[in-house]
Amino acid sequence: MTGTAVITIAHGRHDHLALQRAGLRASTRPVTTHVVVAMDDPDLGAGASSAPPVQVVHVGRAGAALPLALARNTGAAAAIAGGADLLIFLDVDCVPAPGLVAAYEAAAGAAGRDLLCGPVAYLPPPGPTGYDLGHLDQLAEPHPDRPAPAPGELVRDDEHHHLFWSLSFAITAAQWQALGGFHEGYVGYGGEDTDFAFVARAAGRAIVWVGGARAFHQHHRVSSPPVEHLEDIVQNATLFHQRWGVWPMIGWLTEFEQLGLIHWSGDVLDVTDRSASTEGSPSCRHRV
C-alpha cells in the first residue's frame, strides 16, 4: 500500500479518541493520515497531537439523528482525495493493536477485492488511572460472535456477511469506489453496515477475517436493547427489508417486540410506544 488512512467517525468521546490516537502512534506501521469525521461536534479533534497527521472533517445532524453512513462516506472521500489507497475504518471506541495497520495492509495485498475484518476485543472498565496501552491484550477477549483467527491467518467467508460490522474493517480505495460506499438512506443508528456487507456480497466480495488486525473496544455504558435508538432502528430495518427482502437486527427487533415497543408482523414494522426512545450517541453493537 502506498498510502493508508484511518477513518474515525464520532460525536463526543474525546477521551476515547485520544487513546485511539495514542494507539496509532504505537503502530508498527505508520498511517498516512487519520481522518476524523466530527458529527455535530465542533470541538472534536481540537488540539490533537501531530502524529499521525490528522484531518478533521465536520458534518451536521440529519434532524435529530447522527448521520453515520454519510459520515463514513465523507471520511472516505477525504482520505481518497488525500491519496490513500487503503481505508481502515475504526470506531472512536476502538484502540488499534500495534500490528493492526500492518496486518490490514498485508491482507489487502492478498485479498484486495474483499472486505477485511479484524477481531474486536472488549475491555473491562478502566481503573482510576485509565487503560495501560501496553497491556490491553491482557485485559480483553474477542467478541464471541465473530471469528478471531490467529495472527497471520486469513479466513475467507463467502456466506456470513451478516456478521460484518463497522467497528473495525479495511477496504482498498478502488473497491470502496466500486461498491459505492454506505447507503445514505440509513440515518442514525443500525443497519447501514449490514447493508454495506450485502452490497459487497451481491458484487461477489467475501469477508476476510484478518487475525492480526486486532482492536480493543474501550468500555462505555450501553443499553440492551438500545431503546434510545428505537426509531432509527425501525426506520433503518424497514429500509433494509425493502432493499434485501429480509429483516436485519432480528435480536433487537425481537426484544423491542417483547417490550411492547413495536408491532412486527410479516412485512410490517411500526413503532407503537415512543416513550422509551430518547436521543443517544452511537453505542457499541451487539446484535447479529
PDB file of C-alpha atoms in Angstrom:
ATOM      1  CA  MET A   1       0.000   0.000   0.000  1.00  0.00           C
ATOM      2  CA  THR A   2       1.336   3.421  -0.913  1.00  0.00           C
ATOM      3  CA  GLY A   3      -0.984   5.337   1.388  1.00  0.00           C
ATOM      4  CA  THR A   4      -3.090   4.122   4.312  1.00  0.00           C
ATOM      5  CA  ALA A   5      -5.715   6.233   6.049  1.00  0.00           C
ATOM      6  CA  VAL A   6      -7.608   5.532   9.255  1.00  0.00           C
ATOM      7  CA  ILE A   7     -11.137   6.938   9.253  1.00  0.00           C
ATOM      8  CA  THR A   8     -12.941   7.570  12.530  1.00  0.00           C
ATOM      9  CA  ILE A   9     -16.436   8.979  12.954  1.00  0.00           C
ATOM     10  CA  ALA A  10     -17.509  10.309  16.322  1.00  0.00           C
ATOM     11  CA  HIS A  11     -19.771  12.512  18.353  1.00  0.00           C
ATOM     12  CA  GLY A  12     -18.283  13.180  21.767  1.00  0.00           C
ATOM     13  CA  ARG A  13     -15.971  10.626  23.380  1.00  0.00           C
ATOM     14  CA  HIS A  14     -12.949  12.871  23.107  1.00  0.00           C
ATOM     15  CA  ASP A  15     -11.017  10.787  25.650  1.00  0.00           C
ATOM     16  CA  HIS A  16     -11.647   7.687  23.554  1.00  0.00           C
ATOM     17  CA  LEU A  17     -10.281   9.481  20.504  1.00  0.00           C
ATOM     18  CA  ALA A  18      -7.154  10.494  22.428  1.00  0.00           C
ATOM     19  CA  LEU A  19      -6.408   6.867  23.360  1.00  0.00           C
ATOM     20  CA  GLN A  20      -7.105   5.718  19.817  1.00  0.00           C
ATOM     21  CA  ARG A  21      -4.551   8.209  18.531  1.00  0.00           C
ATOM     22  CA  ALA A  22      -2.068   7.010  21.136  1.00  0.00           C
ATOM     23  CA  GLY A  23      -2.603   3.508  19.763  1.00  0.00           C
ATOM     24  CA  LEU A  24      -1.930   4.734  16.240  1.00  0.00           C
ATOM     25  CA  ARG A  25       1.311   6.351  17.399  1.00  0.00           C
ATOM     26  CA  ALA A  26       2.376   2.955  18.786  1.00  0.00           C
ATOM     27  CA  SER A  27       1.644   1.207  15.475  1.00  0.00           C
ATOM     28  CA  THR A  28       4.417  -0.821  13.884  1.00  0.00           C
ATOM     29  CA  ARG A  29       3.342   0.730  10.567  1.00  0.00           C
ATOM     30  CA  PRO A  30       2.560   4.452  10.402  1.00  0.00           C
ATOM     31  CA  VAL A  31      -0.581   5.621   8.629  1.00  0.00           C
ATOM     32  CA  THR A  32      -0.506   8.405   6.069  1.00  0.00           C
ATOM     33  CA  THR A  33      -3.364  10.279   7.684  1.00  0.00           C
ATOM     34  CA  HIS A  34      -6.073   9.974  10.294  1.00  0.00           C
ATOM     35  CA  VAL A  35      -9.384  11.388   9.054  1.00  0.00           C
ATOM     36  CA  VAL A  36     -11.678  12.249  11.963  1.00  0.00           C
ATOM     37  CA  VAL A  37     -15.275  12.968  10.983  1.00  0.00           C
ATOM     38  CA  ALA A  38     -16.933  15.042  13.683  1.00  0.00           C
ATOM     39  CA  MET A  39     -20.692  14.613  13.669  1.00  0.00           C
ATOM     40  CA  ASP A  40     -22.248  17.738  15.155  1.00  0.00           C
ATOM     41  CA  ASP A  41     -19.204  18.176  17.405  1.00  0.00           C
ATOM     42  CA  PRO A  42     -17.179  21.306  16.620  1.00  0.00           C
ATOM     43  CA  ASP A  43     -14.643  20.564  19.368  1.00  0.00           C
ATOM     44  CA  LEU A  44     -13.794  17.019  18.312  1.00  0.00           C
ATOM     45  CA  GLY A  45     -10.170  16.665  17.273  1.00  0.00           C
ATOM     46  CA  ALA A  46      -9.196  20.087  18.574  1.00  0.00           C
ATOM     47  CA  GLY A  47      -5.672  20.027  19.950  1.00  0.00           C
ATOM     48  CA  ALA A  48      -4.910  16.559  18.569  1.00  0.00           C
ATOM     49  CA  SER A  49      -1.211  15.762  18.522  1.00  0.00           C
ATOM     50  CA  SER A  50       0.667  15.912  15.239  1.00  0.00           C
ATOM     51  CA  ALA A  51       1.292  12.169  14.943  1.00  0.00           C
ATOM     52  CA  PRO A  52      -0.247  10.708  12.958  1.00  0.00           C
ATOM     53  CA  PRO A  53      -1.294  13.656  10.807  1.00  0.00           C
ATOM     54  CA  VAL A  54      -4.970  14.358  11.444  1.00  0.00           C
ATOM     55  CA  GLN A  55      -7.611  15.853   9.181  1.00  0.00           C
ATOM     56  CA  VAL A  56     -10.861  16.813  10.893  1.00  0.00           C
ATOM     57  CA  VAL A  57     -13.977  16.940   8.715  1.00  0.00           C
ATOM     58  CA  HIS A  58     -17.317  18.185  10.051  1.00  0.00           C
ATOM     59  CA  VAL A  59     -20.823  17.003   9.196  1.00  0.00           C
ATOM     60  CA  GLY A  60     -24.077  18.109  10.756  1.00  0.00           C
ATOM     61  CA  ARG A  61     -27.007  16.122  12.020  1.00  0.00           C
ATOM     62  CA  ALA A  62     -29.800  14.740   9.905  1.00  0.00           C
ATOM     63  CA  GLY A  63     -32.643  16.040  12.044  1.00  0.00           C
ATOM     64  CA  ALA A  64     -32.231  14.535  15.498  1.00  0.00           C
ATOM     65  CA  ALA A  65     -30.158  11.581  14.308  1.00  0.00           C
ATOM     66  CA  LEU A  66     -26.442  11.283  13.689  1.00  0.00           C
ATOM     67  CA  PRO A  67     -25.614  10.561  10.028  1.00  0.00           C
ATOM     68  CA  LEU A  68     -23.336   7.553  10.433  1.00  0.00           C
ATOM     69  CA  ALA A  69     -23.474   6.401   6.802  1.00  0.00           C
ATOM     70  CA  LEU A  70     -22.898   9.906   5.441  1.00  0.00           C
ATOM     71  CA  ALA A  71     -20.057  10.468   7.898  1.00  0.00           C
ATOM     72  CA  ARG A  72     -18.202   7.332   6.799  1.00  0.00           C
ATOM     73  CA  ASN A  73     -18.632   8.286   3.150  1.00  0.00           C
ATOM     74  CA  THR A  74     -17.381  11.801   3.875  1.00  0.00           C
ATOM     75  CA  GLY A  75     -14.320  10.442   5.662  1.00  0.00           C
ATOM     76  CA  ALA A  76     -13.543   8.031   2.846  1.00  0.00           C
ATOM     77  CA  ALA A  77     -13.842  10.789   0.233  1.00  0.00           C
ATOM     78  CA  ALA A  78     -11.410  12.960   2.193  1.00  0.00           C
ATOM     79  CA  ALA A  79      -8.929  10.086   2.589  1.00  0.00           C
ATOM     80  CA  ILE A  80      -9.038   9.167  -1.103  1.00  0.00           C
ATOM     81  CA  ALA A  81      -8.661  12.811  -2.111  1.00  0.00           C
ATOM     82  CA  GLY A  82      -5.522  12.849   0.036  1.00  0.00           C
ATOM     83  CA  GLY A  83      -4.041   9.887  -1.850  1.00  0.00           C
ATOM     84  CA  ALA A  84      -4.960   6.922   0.360  1.00  0.00           C
ATOM     85  CA  ASP A  85      -5.308   3.587  -1.405  1.00  0.00           C
ATOM     86  CA  LEU A  86      -6.225   1.622   1.725  1.00  0.00           C
ATOM     87  CA  LEU A  87      -9.012   2.758   4.040  1.00  0.00           C
ATOM     88  CA  ILE A  88      -9.135   1.468   7.627  1.00  0.00           C
ATOM     89  CA  PHE A  89     -12.342   2.306   9.479  1.00  0.00           C
ATOM     90  CA  LEU A  90     -12.092   2.350  13.278  1.00  0.00           C
ATOM     91  CA  ASP A  91     -14.917   3.459  15.556  1.00  0.00           C
ATOM     92  CA  VAL A  92     -13.814   6.062  18.068  1.00  0.00           C
ATOM     93  CA  ASP A  93     -14.120   3.491  20.863  1.00  0.00           C
ATOM     94  CA  CYS A  94     -11.509   1.225  19.262  1.00  0.00           C
ATOM     95  CA  VAL A  95      -7.789   1.291  20.080  1.00  0.00           C
ATOM     96  CA  PRO A  96      -5.662  -0.419  17.434  1.00  0.00           C
ATOM     97  CA  ALA A  97      -3.184  -3.069  18.477  1.00  0.00           C
ATOM     98  CA  PRO A  98       0.364  -2.240  17.326  1.00  0.00           C
ATOM     99  CA  GLY A  99       0.092  -4.716  14.441  1.00  0.00           C
ATOM    100  CA  LEU A 100      -3.380  -3.751  13.188  1.00  0.00           C
ATOM    101  CA  VAL A 101      -2.270  -1.463  10.364  1.00  0.00           C
ATOM    102  CA  ALA A 102       0.423  -3.859   9.139  1.00  0.00           C
ATOM    103  CA  ALA A 103      -1.999  -6.791   9.243  1.00  0.00           C
ATOM    104  CA  TYR A 104      -4.630  -4.944   7.229  1.00  0.00           C
ATOM    105  CA  GLU A 105      -2.023  -3.831   4.699  1.00  0.00           C
ATOM    106  CA  ALA A 106      -0.752  -7.396   4.271  1.00  0.00           C
ATOM    107  CA  ALA A 107      -4.307  -8.709   3.933  1.00  0.00           C
ATOM    108  CA  ALA A 108      -5.096  -6.085   1.303  1.00  0.00           C
ATOM    109  CA  GLY A 109      -2.160  -7.359  -0.725  1.00  0.00           C
ATOM    110  CA  ALA A 110      -3.501 -10.908  -0.519  1.00  0.00           C
ATOM    111  CA  ALA A 111      -7.273 -10.300  -0.727  1.00  0.00           C
ATOM    112  CA  GLY A 112      -7.660  -6.800  -2.067  1.00  0.00           C
ATOM    113  CA  ARG A 113     -11.136  -7.353  -3.571  1.00  0.00           C
ATOM    114  CA  ASP A 114     -12.763  -8.260  -0.276  1.00  0.00           C
ATOM    115  CA  LEU A 115     -13.920  -6.713   2.987  1.00  0.00           C
ATOM    116  CA  LEU A 116     -11.194  -7.132   5.594  1.00  0.00           C
ATOM    117  CA  CYS A 117     -12.305  -7.512   9.209  1.00  0.00           C
ATOM    118  CA  GLY A 118     -10.101  -7.816  12.271  1.00  0.00           C
ATOM    119  CA  PRO A 119     -11.135  -9.163  15.681  1.00  0.00           C
ATOM    120  CA  VAL A 120     -12.512  -6.658  18.194  1.00  0.00           C
ATOM    121  CA  ALA A 121     -11.805  -7.453  21.842  1.00  0.00           C
ATOM    122  CA  TYR A 122     -13.850  -5.807  24.583  1.00  0.00           C
ATOM    123  CA  LEU A 123     -12.128  -4.141  27.521  1.00  0.00           C
ATOM    124  CA  PRO A 124     -13.422  -4.041  31.099  1.00  0.00           C
ATOM    125  CA  PRO A 125     -13.982  -0.641  32.737  1.00  0.00           C
ATOM    126  CA  PRO A 126     -10.711   1.246  33.125  1.00  0.00           C
ATOM    127  CA  GLY A 127      -9.067   1.647  36.503  1.00  0.00           C
ATOM    128  CA  PRO A 128      -8.596   5.009  38.220  1.00  0.00           C
ATOM    129  CA  THR A 129      -5.579   5.825  36.040  1.00  0.00           C
ATOM    130  CA  GLY A 130      -7.186   4.686  32.790  1.00  0.00           C
ATOM    131  CA  TYR A 131      -6.026   1.934  30.473  1.00  0.00           C
ATOM    132  CA  ASP A 132      -2.387   0.909  30.158  1.00  0.00           C
ATOM    133  CA  LEU A 133      -1.821   0.959  26.408  1.00  0.00           C
ATOM    134  CA  GLY A 134       0.933  -1.646  26.645  1.00  0.00           C
ATOM    135  CA  HIS A 135      -1.236  -4.254  28.364  1.00  0.00           C
ATOM    136  CA  LEU A 136      -4.576  -4.077  26.595  1.00  0.00           C
ATOM    137  CA  ASP A 137      -4.103  -7.544  25.111  1.00  0.00           C
ATOM    138  CA  GLN A 138      -4.034  -8.977  28.646  1.00  0.00           C
ATOM    139  CA  LEU A 139      -7.400  -7.443  29.549  1.00  0.00           C
ATOM    140  CA  ALA A 140      -9.692  -8.285  26.656  1.00  0.00           C
ATOM    141  CA  GLU A 141     -11.137 -11.196  24.740  1.00  0.00           C
ATOM    142  CA  PRO A 142     -12.536 -11.088  21.173  1.00  0.00           C
ATOM    143  CA  HIS A 143     -16.279 -10.854  20.762  1.00  0.00           C
ATOM    144  CA  PRO A 144     -17.631 -14.431  20.910  1.00  0.00           C
ATOM    145  CA  ASP A 145     -19.928 -13.970  17.891  1.00  0.00           C
ATOM    146  CA  ARG A 146     -17.140 -13.047  15.452  1.00  0.00           C
ATOM    147  CA  PRO A 147     -14.249 -15.160  14.130  1.00  0.00           C
ATOM    148  CA  ALA A 148     -10.854 -14.446  15.666  1.00  0.00           C
ATOM    149  CA  PRO A 149      -8.126 -16.143  13.608  1.00  0.00           C
ATOM    150  CA  ALA A 150      -4.586 -16.403  14.860  1.00  0.00           C
ATOM    151  CA  PRO A 151      -2.139 -13.611  13.938  1.00  0.00           C
ATOM    152  CA  GLY A 152      -1.017 -14.015  10.340  1.00  0.00           C
ATOM    153  CA  GLU A 153      -4.058 -16.123   9.436  1.00  0.00           C
ATOM    154  CA  LEU A 154      -6.683 -15.051   6.898  1.00  0.00           C
ATOM    155  CA  VAL A 155     -10.057 -16.787   6.879  1.00  0.00           C
ATOM    156  CA  ARG A 156     -12.241 -16.243   3.831  1.00  0.00           C
ATOM    157  CA  ASP A 157     -16.006 -16.270   4.391  1.00  0.00           C
ATOM    158  CA  ASP A 158     -18.394 -16.143   1.438  1.00  0.00           C
ATOM    159  CA  GLU A 159     -21.566 -16.877   3.418  1.00  0.00           C
ATOM    160  CA  HIS A 160     -21.844 -14.892   6.656  1.00  0.00           C
ATOM    161  CA  HIS A 161     -21.972 -11.280   5.538  1.00  0.00           C
ATOM    162  CA  HIS A 162     -24.493 -10.542   8.294  1.00  0.00           C
ATOM    163  CA  LEU A 163     -21.562 -10.824  10.725  1.00  0.00           C
ATOM    164  CA  PHE A 164     -19.840  -7.793   9.216  1.00  0.00           C
ATOM    165  CA  TRP A 165     -19.770  -4.710  11.369  1.00  0.00           C
ATOM    166  CA  SER A 166     -18.116  -1.369  11.017  1.00  0.00           C
ATOM    167  CA  LEU A 167     -16.218  -1.169  14.312  1.00  0.00           C
ATOM    168  CA  SER A 168     -13.017  -2.175  12.561  1.00  0.00           C
ATOM    169  CA  PHE A 169     -12.628  -3.024   8.890  1.00  0.00           C
ATOM    170  CA  ALA A 170     -10.472  -2.179   5.904  1.00  0.00           C
ATOM    171  CA  ILE A 171     -11.060  -1.919   2.188  1.00  0.00           C
ATOM    172  CA  THR A 172      -8.970  -0.696  -0.713  1.00  0.00           C
ATOM    173  CA  ALA A 173      -9.936   2.670  -2.148  1.00  0.00           C
ATOM    174  CA  ALA A 174     -10.596   1.031  -5.519  1.00  0.00           C
ATOM    175  CA  GLN A 175     -13.062  -1.463  -4.034  1.00  0.00           C
ATOM    176  CA  TRP A 176     -14.714   1.224  -1.909  1.00  0.00           C
ATOM    177  CA  GLN A 177     -15.389   3.247  -5.036  1.00  0.00           C
ATOM    178  CA  ALA A 178     -16.595   0.173  -6.907  1.00  0.00           C
ATOM    179  CA  LEU A 179     -19.107  -0.648  -4.162  1.00  0.00           C
ATOM    180  CA  GLY A 180     -20.241   2.954  -3.764  1.00  0.00           C
ATOM    181  CA  GLY A 181     -19.780   3.327  -0.019  1.00  0.00           C
ATOM    182  CA  PHE A 182     -22.563   3.222   2.564  1.00  0.00           C
ATOM    183  CA  HIS A 183     -26.174   3.810   1.547  1.00  0.00           C
ATOM    184  CA  GLU A 184     -27.025   7.261   2.864  1.00  0.00           C
ATOM    185  CA  GLY A 185     -30.704   6.403   3.156  1.00  0.00           C
ATOM    186  CA  TYR A 186     -29.728   4.905   6.518  1.00  0.00           C
ATOM    187  CA  VAL A 187     -29.839   7.741   9.023  1.00  0.00           C
ATOM    188  CA  GLY A 188     -28.959   7.270  12.664  1.00  0.00           C
ATOM    189  CA  TYR A 189     -28.125   4.003  14.302  1.00  0.00           C
ATOM    190  CA  GLY A 190     -28.348   0.487  12.906  1.00  0.00           C
ATOM    191  CA  GLY A 191     -28.423  -1.443   9.662  1.00  0.00           C
ATOM    192  CA  GLU A 192     -26.107   0.589   7.467  1.00  0.00           C
ATOM    193  CA  ASP A 193     -23.116  -1.693   7.984  1.00  0.00           C
ATOM    194  CA  THR A 194     -25.069  -4.877   7.261  1.00  0.00           C
ATOM    195  CA  ASP A 195     -26.426  -3.237   4.116  1.00  0.00           C
ATOM    196  CA  PHE A 196     -22.869  -2.402   3.013  1.00  0.00           C
ATOM    197  CA  ALA A 197     -21.855  -6.024   3.513  1.00  0.00           C
ATOM    198  CA  PHE A 198     -24.846  -7.225   1.487  1.00  0.00           C
ATOM    199  CA  VAL A 199     -23.860  -4.860  -1.332  1.00  0.00           C
ATOM    200  CA  ALA A 200     -20.390  -6.418  -1.207  1.00  0.00           C
ATOM    201  CA  ARG A 201     -21.878  -9.925  -1.259  1.00  0.00           C
ATOM    202  CA  ALA A 202     -24.028  -9.076  -4.272  1.00  0.00           C
ATOM    203  CA  ALA A 203     -20.863  -7.881  -6.028  1.00  0.00           C
ATOM    204  CA  GLY A 204     -19.072 -11.153  -5.297  1.00  0.00           C
ATOM    205  CA  ARG A 205     -16.881  -9.887  -2.465  1.00  0.00           C
ATOM    206  CA  ALA A 206     -16.170 -12.075   0.539  1.00  0.00           C
ATOM    207  CA  ILE A 207     -15.432 -11.145   4.112  1.00  0.00           C
ATOM    208  CA  VAL A 208     -11.856 -11.984   5.037  1.00  0.00           C
ATOM    209  CA  TRP A 209     -11.238 -12.270   8.766  1.00  0.00           C
ATOM    210  CA  VAL A 210      -7.746 -10.903   9.478  1.00  0.00           C
ATOM    211  CA  GLY A 211      -6.166 -12.496  12.526  1.00  0.00           C
ATOM    212  CA  GLY A 212      -3.502  -9.913  13.272  1.00  0.00           C
ATOM    213  CA  ALA A 213      -5.694  -6.821  12.867  1.00  0.00           C
ATOM    214  CA  ARG A 214      -6.844  -6.705  16.477  1.00  0.00           C
ATOM    215  CA  ALA A 215      -8.609  -3.715  18.013  1.00  0.00           C
ATOM    216  CA  PHE A 216      -9.595  -3.105  21.626  1.00  0.00           C
ATOM    217  CA  HIS A 217     -13.014  -1.662  22.348  1.00  0.00           C
ATOM    218  CA  GLN A 218     -12.974   0.795  25.233  1.00  0.00           C
ATOM    219  CA  HIS A 219     -15.675   0.249  27.818  1.00  0.00           C
ATOM    220  CA  HIS A 220     -18.666   2.553  27.966  1.00  0.00           C
ATOM    221  CA  ARG A 221     -22.237   2.328  29.155  1.00  0.00           C
ATOM    222  CA  VAL A 222     -24.723   0.778  26.738  1.00  0.00           C
ATOM    223  CA  SER A 223     -28.371  -0.195  26.915  1.00  0.00           C
ATOM    224  CA  SER A 224     -29.612  -3.570  25.765  1.00  0.00           C
ATOM    225  CA  PRO A 225     -31.692  -3.429  23.724  1.00  0.00           C
ATOM    226  CA  PRO A 226     -30.767   0.118  22.651  1.00  0.00           C
ATOM    227  CA  VAL A 227     -34.186   1.673  23.200  1.00  0.00           C
ATOM    228  CA  GLU A 228     -32.780   5.183  22.761  1.00  0.00           C
ATOM    229  CA  HIS A 229     -32.260   4.276  19.100  1.00  0.00           C
ATOM    230  CA  LEU A 230     -35.669   2.631  18.673  1.00  0.00           C
ATOM    231  CA  GLU A 231     -36.994   4.871  15.906  1.00  0.00           C
ATOM    232  CA  ASP A 232     -33.702   4.881  13.983  1.00  0.00           C
ATOM    233  CA  ILE A 233     -33.516   1.094  14.146  1.00  0.00           C
ATOM    234  CA  VAL A 234     -37.109   0.625  12.999  1.00  0.00           C
ATOM    235  CA  GLN A 235     -36.675   3.089  10.123  1.00  0.00           C
ATOM    236  CA  ASN A 236     -33.381   1.554   9.025  1.00  0.00           C
ATOM    237  CA  ALA A 237     -34.621  -2.018   9.414  1.00  0.00           C
ATOM    238  CA  THR A 238     -37.575  -1.162   7.185  1.00  0.00           C
ATOM    239  CA  LEU A 239     -35.276   0.263   4.508  1.00  0.00           C
ATOM    240  CA  PHE A 240     -33.067  -2.836   4.725  1.00  0.00           C
ATOM    241  CA  HIS A 241     -36.101  -5.109   4.330  1.00  0.00           C
ATOM    242  CA  GLN A 242     -37.237  -3.148   1.294  1.00  0.00           C
ATOM    243  CA  ARG A 243     -33.799  -3.492  -0.293  1.00  0.00           C
ATOM    244  CA  TRP A 244     -32.979  -7.108   0.574  1.00  0.00           C
ATOM    245  CA  GLY A 245     -36.219  -8.874   1.454  1.00  0.00           C
ATOM    246  CA  VAL A 246     -35.058  -9.962   4.914  1.00  0.00           C
ATOM    247  CA  TRP A 247     -35.045  -8.285   8.305  1.00  0.00           C
ATOM    248  CA  PRO A 248     -31.756  -7.229   9.924  1.00  0.00           C
ATOM    249  CA  MET A 249     -31.094  -6.813  13.649  1.00  0.00           C
ATOM    250  CA  ILE A 250     -33.542  -9.605  14.465  1.00  0.00           C
ATOM    251  CA  GLY A 251     -32.303  -9.891  18.047  1.00  0.00           C
ATOM    252  CA  TRP A 252     -33.071  -6.265  18.805  1.00  0.00           C
ATOM    253  CA  LEU A 253     -36.388  -6.288  16.960  1.00  0.00           C
ATOM    254  CA  THR A 254     -37.466  -9.365  18.917  1.00  0.00           C
ATOM    255  CA  GLU A 255     -36.615  -7.661  22.197  1.00  0.00           C
ATOM    256  CA  PHE A 256     -38.436  -4.486  21.174  1.00  0.00           C
ATOM    257  CA  GLU A 257     -41.491  -6.584  20.329  1.00  0.00           C
ATOM    258  CA  GLN A 258     -41.336  -8.371  23.679  1.00  0.00           C
ATOM    259  CA  LEU A 259     -41.209  -4.980  25.424  1.00  0.00           C
ATOM    260  CA  GLY A 260     -44.302  -3.844  23.544  1.00  0.00           C
ATOM    261  CA  LEU A 261     -42.437  -1.069  21.717  1.00  0.00           C
ATOM    262  CA  ILE A 262     -43.132  -2.229  18.138  1.00  0.00           C
ATOM    263  CA  HIS A 263     -45.653  -4.085  16.045  1.00  0.00           C
ATOM    264  CA  TRP A 264     -43.770  -6.535  13.826  1.00  0.00           C
ATOM    265  CA  SER A 265     -45.632  -8.950  11.595  1.00  0.00           C
ATOM    266  CA  GLY A 266     -44.633 -10.185   8.157  1.00  0.00           C
ATOM    267  CA  ASP A 267     -43.588  -7.169   6.113  1.00  0.00           C
ATOM    268  CA  VAL A 268     -44.941  -4.636   8.618  1.00  0.00           C
ATOM    269  CA  LEU A 269     -42.815  -2.939  11.258  1.00  0.00           C
ATOM    270  CA  ASP A 270     -44.108   0.042  13.229  1.00  0.00           C
ATOM    271  CA  VAL A 271     -43.239   1.797  16.475  1.00  0.00           C
ATOM    272  CA  THR A 272     -46.139   1.515  18.923  1.00  0.00           C
ATOM    273  CA  ASP A 273     -44.567   3.139  22.013  1.00  0.00           C
ATOM    274  CA  ARG A 274     -42.219   6.080  21.527  1.00  0.00           C
ATOM    275  CA  SER A 275     -41.867   6.905  25.207  1.00  0.00           C
ATOM    276  CA  ALA A 276     -38.734   4.756  25.577  1.00  0.00           C
ATOM    277  CA  SER A 277     -36.942   6.324  22.619  1.00  0.00           C
ATOM    278  CA  THR A 278     -34.692   9.237  23.517  1.00  0.00           C
ATOM    279  CA  GLU A 279     -31.742  10.738  21.703  1.00  0.00           C
ATOM    280  CA  GLY A 280     -28.464   8.969  22.372  1.00  0.00           C
ATOM    281  CA  SER A 281     -24.975   8.712  20.953  1.00  0.00           C
ATOM    282  CA  PRO A 282     -23.864   5.714  18.887  1.00  0.00           C
ATOM    283  CA  SER A 283     -23.231   2.753  21.166  1.00  0.00           C
ATOM    284  CA  CYS A 284     -21.375  -0.456  20.531  1.00  0.00           C
ATOM    285  CA  ARG A 285     -23.130  -3.110  18.527  1.00  0.00           C
ATOM    286  CA  HIS A 286     -24.211  -6.424  19.966  1.00  0.00           C
ATOM    287  CA  ARG A 287     -26.847  -7.537  17.508  1.00  0.00           C
ATOM    288  CA  VAL A 288     -26.432 -10.252  14.903  1.00  0.00           C
TER     289      VAL A 288
END
